[in-house]
CSV table of C-alpha atoms in Angstrom, one decimal:
chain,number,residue,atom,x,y,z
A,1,UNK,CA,3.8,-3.9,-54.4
A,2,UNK,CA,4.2,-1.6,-57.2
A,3,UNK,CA,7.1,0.3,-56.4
A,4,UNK,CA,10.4,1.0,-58.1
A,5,UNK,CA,13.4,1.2,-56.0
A,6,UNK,CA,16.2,3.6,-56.0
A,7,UNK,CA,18.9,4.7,-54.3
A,8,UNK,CA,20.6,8.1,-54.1
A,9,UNK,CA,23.4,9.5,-52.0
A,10,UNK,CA,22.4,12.3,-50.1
A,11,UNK,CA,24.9,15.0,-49.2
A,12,UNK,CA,25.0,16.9,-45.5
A,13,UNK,CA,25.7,20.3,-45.2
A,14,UNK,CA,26.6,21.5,-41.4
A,15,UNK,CA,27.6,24.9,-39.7
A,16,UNK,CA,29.1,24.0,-35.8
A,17,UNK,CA,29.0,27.1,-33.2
A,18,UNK,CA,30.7,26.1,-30.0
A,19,UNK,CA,28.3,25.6,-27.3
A,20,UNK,CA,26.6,28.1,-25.6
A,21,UNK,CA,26.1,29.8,-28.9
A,22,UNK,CA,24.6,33.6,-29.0
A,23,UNK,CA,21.6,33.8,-30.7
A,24,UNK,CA,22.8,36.3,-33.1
A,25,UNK,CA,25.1,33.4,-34.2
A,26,UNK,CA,22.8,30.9,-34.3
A,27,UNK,CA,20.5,33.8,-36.3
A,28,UNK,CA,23.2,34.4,-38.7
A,29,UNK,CA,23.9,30.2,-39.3
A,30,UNK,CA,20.3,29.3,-39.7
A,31,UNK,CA,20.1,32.1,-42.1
A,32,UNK,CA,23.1,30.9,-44.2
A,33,UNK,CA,22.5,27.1,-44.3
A,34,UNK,CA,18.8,28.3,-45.2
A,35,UNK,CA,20.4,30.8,-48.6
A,36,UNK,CA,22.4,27.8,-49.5
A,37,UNK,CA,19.2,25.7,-49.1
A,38,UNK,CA,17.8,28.0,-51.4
A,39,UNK,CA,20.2,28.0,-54.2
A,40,UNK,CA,20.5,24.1,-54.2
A,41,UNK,CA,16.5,24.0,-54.5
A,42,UNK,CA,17.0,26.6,-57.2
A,43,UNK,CA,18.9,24.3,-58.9
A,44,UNK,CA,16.4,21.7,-58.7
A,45,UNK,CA,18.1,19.8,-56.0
A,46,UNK,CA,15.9,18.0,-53.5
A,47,UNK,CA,16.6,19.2,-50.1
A,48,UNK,CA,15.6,18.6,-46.3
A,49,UNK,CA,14.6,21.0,-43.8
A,50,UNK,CA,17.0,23.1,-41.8
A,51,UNK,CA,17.6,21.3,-38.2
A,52,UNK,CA,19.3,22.8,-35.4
A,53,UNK,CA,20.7,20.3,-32.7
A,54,UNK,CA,22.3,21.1,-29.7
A,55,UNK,CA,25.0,19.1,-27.1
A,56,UNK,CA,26.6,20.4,-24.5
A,57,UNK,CA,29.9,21.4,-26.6
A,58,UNK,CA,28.6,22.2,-29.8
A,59,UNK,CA,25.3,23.3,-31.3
A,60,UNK,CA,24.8,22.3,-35.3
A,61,UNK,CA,22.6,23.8,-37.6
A,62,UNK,CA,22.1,21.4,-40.9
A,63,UNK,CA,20.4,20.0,-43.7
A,64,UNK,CA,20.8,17.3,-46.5
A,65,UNK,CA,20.7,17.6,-50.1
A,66,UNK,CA,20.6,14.8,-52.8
A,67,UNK,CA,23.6,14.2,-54.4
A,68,UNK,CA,23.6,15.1,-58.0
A,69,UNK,CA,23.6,12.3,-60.0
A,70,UNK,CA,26.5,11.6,-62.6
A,71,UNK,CA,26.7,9.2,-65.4
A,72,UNK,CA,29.9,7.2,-63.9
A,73,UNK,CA,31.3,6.8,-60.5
A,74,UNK,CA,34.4,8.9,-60.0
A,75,UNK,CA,37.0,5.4,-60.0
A,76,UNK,CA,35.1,3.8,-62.7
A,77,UNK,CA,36.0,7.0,-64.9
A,78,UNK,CA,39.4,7.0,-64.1
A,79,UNK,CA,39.4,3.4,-64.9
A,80,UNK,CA,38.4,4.1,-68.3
């Protein structure tokens, strides 16, 4: 196999509306989690797609972003 592995900590991003939601709500949260999208992407952040999910009590509108990497782990620089 010629593959390199990797590993990178993703970040999720998440709007709740309380359950049943208007759709004007869920409009206006889908439309914000998809400008902040926007500006991550813009920053050359790997992102996911926007997902609505819905339960009985809440309905959640998300999407994950990769963590930007940085060059020590935040107790290790303390440490130093």
């Amino acid at each position: 196999m010629d593959a390199e592995e990797r590993r990178i900590t993703i970040d999720r991003y998440e709007w709740a509306l309380k359950s049943p939601a208007h759709h004007t709500e869920l409009e206006k949260a889908v439309a914000v989690a998809e400008k902040k999208r926007a500006e991550l992407a813009a920053k050359r952040t790997r992102t996911g797609d926007v997902h609505v999910n819905a339960s009985d009590n809440e309905v959640i509108v998300s999407f994950e972003a990769e963590r930007p990497k940085t060059g020590t782990r935040g107790h290790e620089a303390k440490n130093a």
